[in-house]
Short mmCIF file of N, CA and C in Angstrom, two decimals:
data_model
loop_
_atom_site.label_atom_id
_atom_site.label_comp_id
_atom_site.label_asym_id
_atom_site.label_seq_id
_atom_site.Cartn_x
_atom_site.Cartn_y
_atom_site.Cartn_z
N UNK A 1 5.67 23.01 -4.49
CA UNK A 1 5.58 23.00 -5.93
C UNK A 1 6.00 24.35 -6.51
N UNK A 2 5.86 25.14 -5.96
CA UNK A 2 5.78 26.96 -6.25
C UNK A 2 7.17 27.04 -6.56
N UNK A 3 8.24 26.49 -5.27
CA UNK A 3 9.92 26.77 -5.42
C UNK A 3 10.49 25.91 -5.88
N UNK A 4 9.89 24.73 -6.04
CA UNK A 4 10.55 23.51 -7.11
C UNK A 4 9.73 22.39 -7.65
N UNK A 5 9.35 23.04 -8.91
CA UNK A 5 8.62 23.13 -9.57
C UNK A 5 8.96 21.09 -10.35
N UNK A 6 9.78 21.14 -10.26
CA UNK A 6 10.57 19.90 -11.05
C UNK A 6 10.60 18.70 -10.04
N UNK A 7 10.19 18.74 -8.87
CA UNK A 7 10.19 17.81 -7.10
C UNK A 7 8.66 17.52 -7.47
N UNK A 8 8.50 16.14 -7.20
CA UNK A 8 7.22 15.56 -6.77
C UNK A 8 7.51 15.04 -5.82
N UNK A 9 6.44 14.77 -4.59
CA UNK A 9 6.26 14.22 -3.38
C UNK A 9 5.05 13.69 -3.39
N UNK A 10 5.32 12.22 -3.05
CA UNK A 10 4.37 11.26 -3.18
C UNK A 10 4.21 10.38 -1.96
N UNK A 11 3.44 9.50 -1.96
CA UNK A 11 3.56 8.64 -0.56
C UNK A 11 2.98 7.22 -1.08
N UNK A 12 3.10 6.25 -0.47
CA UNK A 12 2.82 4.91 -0.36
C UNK A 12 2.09 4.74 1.35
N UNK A 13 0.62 4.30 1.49
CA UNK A 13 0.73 3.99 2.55
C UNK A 13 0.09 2.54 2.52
N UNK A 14 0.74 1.64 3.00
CA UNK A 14 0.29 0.54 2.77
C UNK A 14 -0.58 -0.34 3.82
N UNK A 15 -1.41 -1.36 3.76
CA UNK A 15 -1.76 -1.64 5.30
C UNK A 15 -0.96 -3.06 5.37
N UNK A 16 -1.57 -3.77 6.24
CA UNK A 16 -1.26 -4.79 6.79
C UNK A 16 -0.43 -5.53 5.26
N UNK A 17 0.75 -5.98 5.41
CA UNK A 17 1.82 -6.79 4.14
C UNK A 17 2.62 -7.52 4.74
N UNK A 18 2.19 -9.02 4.15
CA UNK A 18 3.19 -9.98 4.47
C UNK A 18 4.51 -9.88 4.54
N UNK A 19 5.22 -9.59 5.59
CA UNK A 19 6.88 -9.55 5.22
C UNK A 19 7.34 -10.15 6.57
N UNK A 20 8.74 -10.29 6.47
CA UNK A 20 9.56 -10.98 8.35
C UNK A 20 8.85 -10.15 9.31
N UNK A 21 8.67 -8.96 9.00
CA UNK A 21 8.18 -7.89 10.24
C UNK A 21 7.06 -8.78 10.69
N UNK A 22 6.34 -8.46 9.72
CA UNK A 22 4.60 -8.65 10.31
C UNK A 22 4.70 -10.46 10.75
N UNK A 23 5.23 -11.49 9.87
CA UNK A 23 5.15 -12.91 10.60
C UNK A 23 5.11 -12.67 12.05
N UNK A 24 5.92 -12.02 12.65
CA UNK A 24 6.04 -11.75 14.49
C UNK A 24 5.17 -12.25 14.90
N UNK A 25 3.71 -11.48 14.40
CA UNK A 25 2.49 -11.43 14.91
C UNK A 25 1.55 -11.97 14.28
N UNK A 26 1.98 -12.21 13.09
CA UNK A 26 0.71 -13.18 12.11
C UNK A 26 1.50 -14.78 12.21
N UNK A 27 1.14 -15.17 13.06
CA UNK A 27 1.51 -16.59 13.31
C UNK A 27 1.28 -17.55 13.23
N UNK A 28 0.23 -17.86 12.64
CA UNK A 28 -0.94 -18.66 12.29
C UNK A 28 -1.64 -18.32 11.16
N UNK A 29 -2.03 -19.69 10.01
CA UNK A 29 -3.33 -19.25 8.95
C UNK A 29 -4.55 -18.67 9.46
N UNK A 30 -4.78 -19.01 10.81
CA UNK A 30 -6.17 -18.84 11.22
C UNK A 30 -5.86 -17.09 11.46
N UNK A 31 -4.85 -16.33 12.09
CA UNK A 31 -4.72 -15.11 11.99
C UNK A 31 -4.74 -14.62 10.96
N UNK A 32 -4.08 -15.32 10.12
CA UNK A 32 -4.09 -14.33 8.69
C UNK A 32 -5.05 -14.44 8.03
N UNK A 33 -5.78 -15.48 8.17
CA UNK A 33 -7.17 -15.42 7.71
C UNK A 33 -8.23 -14.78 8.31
N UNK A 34 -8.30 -14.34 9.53
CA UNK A 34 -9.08 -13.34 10.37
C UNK A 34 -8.51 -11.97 9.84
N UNK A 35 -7.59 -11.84 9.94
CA UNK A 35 -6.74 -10.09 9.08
C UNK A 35 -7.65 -10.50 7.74
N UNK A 36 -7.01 -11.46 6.96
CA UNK A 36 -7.66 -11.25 5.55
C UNK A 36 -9.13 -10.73 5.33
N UNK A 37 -9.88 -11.33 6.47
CA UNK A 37 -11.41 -11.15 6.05
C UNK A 37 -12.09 -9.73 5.94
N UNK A 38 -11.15 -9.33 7.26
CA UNK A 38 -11.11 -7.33 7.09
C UNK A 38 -10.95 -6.35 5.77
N UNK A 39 -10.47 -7.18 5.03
CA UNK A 39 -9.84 -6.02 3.39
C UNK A 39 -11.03 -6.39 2.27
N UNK A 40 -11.83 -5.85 1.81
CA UNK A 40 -12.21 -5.95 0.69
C UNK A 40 -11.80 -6.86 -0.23
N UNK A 41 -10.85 -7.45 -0.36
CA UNK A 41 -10.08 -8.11 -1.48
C UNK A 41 -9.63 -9.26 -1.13
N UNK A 42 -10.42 -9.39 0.50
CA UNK A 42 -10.29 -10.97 1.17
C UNK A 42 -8.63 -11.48 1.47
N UNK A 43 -7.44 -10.69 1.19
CA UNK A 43 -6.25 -11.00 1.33
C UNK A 43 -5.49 -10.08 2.24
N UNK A 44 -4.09 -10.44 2.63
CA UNK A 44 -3.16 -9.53 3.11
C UNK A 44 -2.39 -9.36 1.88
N UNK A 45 -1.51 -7.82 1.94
CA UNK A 45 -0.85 -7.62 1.03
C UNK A 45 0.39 -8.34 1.18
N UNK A 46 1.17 -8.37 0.28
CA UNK A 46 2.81 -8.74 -0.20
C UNK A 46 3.65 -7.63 -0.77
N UNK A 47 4.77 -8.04 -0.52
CA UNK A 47 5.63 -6.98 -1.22
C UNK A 47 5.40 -6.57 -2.21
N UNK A 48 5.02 -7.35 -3.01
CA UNK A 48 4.84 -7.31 -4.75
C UNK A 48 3.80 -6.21 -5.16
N UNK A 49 2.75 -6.14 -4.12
CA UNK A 49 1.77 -4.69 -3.89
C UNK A 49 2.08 -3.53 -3.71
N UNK A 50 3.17 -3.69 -3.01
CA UNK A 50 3.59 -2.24 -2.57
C UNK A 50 4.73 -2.10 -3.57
N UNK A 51 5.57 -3.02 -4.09
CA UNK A 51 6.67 -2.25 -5.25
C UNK A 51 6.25 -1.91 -5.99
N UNK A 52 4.73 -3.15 -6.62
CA UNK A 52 4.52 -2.13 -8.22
C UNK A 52 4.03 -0.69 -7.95
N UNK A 53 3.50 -0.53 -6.34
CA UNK A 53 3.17 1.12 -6.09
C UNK A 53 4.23 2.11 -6.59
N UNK A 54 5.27 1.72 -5.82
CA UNK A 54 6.67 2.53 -5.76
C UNK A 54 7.37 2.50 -7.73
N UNK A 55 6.82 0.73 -8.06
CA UNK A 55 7.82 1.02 -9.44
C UNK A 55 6.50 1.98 -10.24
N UNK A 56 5.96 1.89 -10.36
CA UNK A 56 5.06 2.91 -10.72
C UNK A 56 5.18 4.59 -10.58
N UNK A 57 5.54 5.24 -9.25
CA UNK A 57 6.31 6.60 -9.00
C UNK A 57 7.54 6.07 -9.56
N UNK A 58 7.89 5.59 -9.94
CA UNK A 58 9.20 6.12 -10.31
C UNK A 58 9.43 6.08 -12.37
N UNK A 59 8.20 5.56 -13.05
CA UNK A 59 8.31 6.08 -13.89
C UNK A 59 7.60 7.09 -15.09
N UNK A 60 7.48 6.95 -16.13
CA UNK A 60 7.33 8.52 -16.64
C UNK A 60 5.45 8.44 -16.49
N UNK A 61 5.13 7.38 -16.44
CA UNK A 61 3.79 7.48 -16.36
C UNK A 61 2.79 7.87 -15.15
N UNK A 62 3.83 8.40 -13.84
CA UNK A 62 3.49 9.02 -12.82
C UNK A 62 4.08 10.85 -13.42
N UNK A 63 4.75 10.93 -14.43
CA UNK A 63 5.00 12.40 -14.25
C UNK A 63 4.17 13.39 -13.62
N UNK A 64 2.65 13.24 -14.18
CA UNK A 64 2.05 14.47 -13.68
C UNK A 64 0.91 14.08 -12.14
N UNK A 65 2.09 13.57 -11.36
CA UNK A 65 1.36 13.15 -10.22
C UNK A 65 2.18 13.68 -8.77
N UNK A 66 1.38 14.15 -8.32
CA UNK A 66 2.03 15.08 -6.93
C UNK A 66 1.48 15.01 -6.03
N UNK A 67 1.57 15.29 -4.41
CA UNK A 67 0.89 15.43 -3.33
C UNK A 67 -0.08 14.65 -3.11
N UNK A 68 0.51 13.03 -3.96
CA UNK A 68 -0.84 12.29 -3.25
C UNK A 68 -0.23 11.03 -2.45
N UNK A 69 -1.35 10.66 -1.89
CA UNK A 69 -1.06 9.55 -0.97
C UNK A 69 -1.50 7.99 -1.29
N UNK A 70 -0.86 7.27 -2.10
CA UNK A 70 -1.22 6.29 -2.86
C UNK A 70 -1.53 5.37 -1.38
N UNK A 71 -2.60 4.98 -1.48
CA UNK A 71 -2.98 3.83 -0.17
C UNK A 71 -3.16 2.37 -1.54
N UNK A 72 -2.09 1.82 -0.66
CA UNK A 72 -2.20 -0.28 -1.50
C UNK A 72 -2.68 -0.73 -0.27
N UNK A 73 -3.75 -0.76 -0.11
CA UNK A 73 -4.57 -1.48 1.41
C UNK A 73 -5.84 -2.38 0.53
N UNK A 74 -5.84 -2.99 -0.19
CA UNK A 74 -6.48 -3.92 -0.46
C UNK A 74 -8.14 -3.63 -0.24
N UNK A 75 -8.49 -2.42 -0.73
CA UNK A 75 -9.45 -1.67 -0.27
C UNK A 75 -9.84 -1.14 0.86
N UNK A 76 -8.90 -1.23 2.05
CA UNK A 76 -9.75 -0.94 3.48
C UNK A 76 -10.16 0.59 3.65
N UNK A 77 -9.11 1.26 2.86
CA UNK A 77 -9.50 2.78 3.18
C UNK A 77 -10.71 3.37 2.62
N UNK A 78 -11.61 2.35 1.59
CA UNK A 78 -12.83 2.65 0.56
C UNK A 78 -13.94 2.41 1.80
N UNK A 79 -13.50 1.56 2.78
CA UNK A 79 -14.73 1.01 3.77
C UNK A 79 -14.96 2.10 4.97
N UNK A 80 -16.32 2.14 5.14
CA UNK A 80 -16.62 3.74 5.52
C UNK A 80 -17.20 3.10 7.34
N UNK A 81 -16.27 3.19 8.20
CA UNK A 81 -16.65 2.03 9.27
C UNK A 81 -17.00 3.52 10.56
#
C-alpha cells in the first residue's frame, strides 16, 4: 500500500462450489447432501456465489477495501470446530 498506493489486493476464498470440477467427486444427491449439511446455510455453493464476490471487487463500492480475504463458504469459516 505504502509504494502503490492506487493497487488493492483482495482475495476470494471460496469452499466447496458446484462446478464440472467438483461433479468428479460429488456424484450423487446423497453426497451433496452430506457436504451440504456441513455449511451453516445447509447448501453447496454455485458460481453465482462466488461472481457476485468478484463482481462486487470490481466495483466502486469496494473502493476502500484492501488486504482482505473475502471467504463465500456458506458460513463454514464462522464455525469454531
Amino acid at each position: 500500500a505504502e509504494l502503490s498506493p492506487q493497487i488493492r489486493v483482495n482475495c476470494i476464498a471460496p469452499a466447496m462450489t458446484k462446478t464440472d470440477l467438483s461433479a468428479s467427486f460429488i456424484t450423487t444427491p446423497d453426497k451433496e447432501n452430506a457436504l451440504a449439511k456441513k455449511y451453516p446455510l445447509k447448501r453447496l455453493g454455485c458460481i453465482e456465489d462466488i461472481s457476485g464476490a468478484a463482481m462486487f471487487l470490481m466495483t466502486e463500492d469496494s473502493d476502500w477495501l484492501t488486504g482482505q480475504i473475502i471467504s463465500v463458504d456458506g458460513g463454514l469459516s464462522s464455525l469454531r470446530i
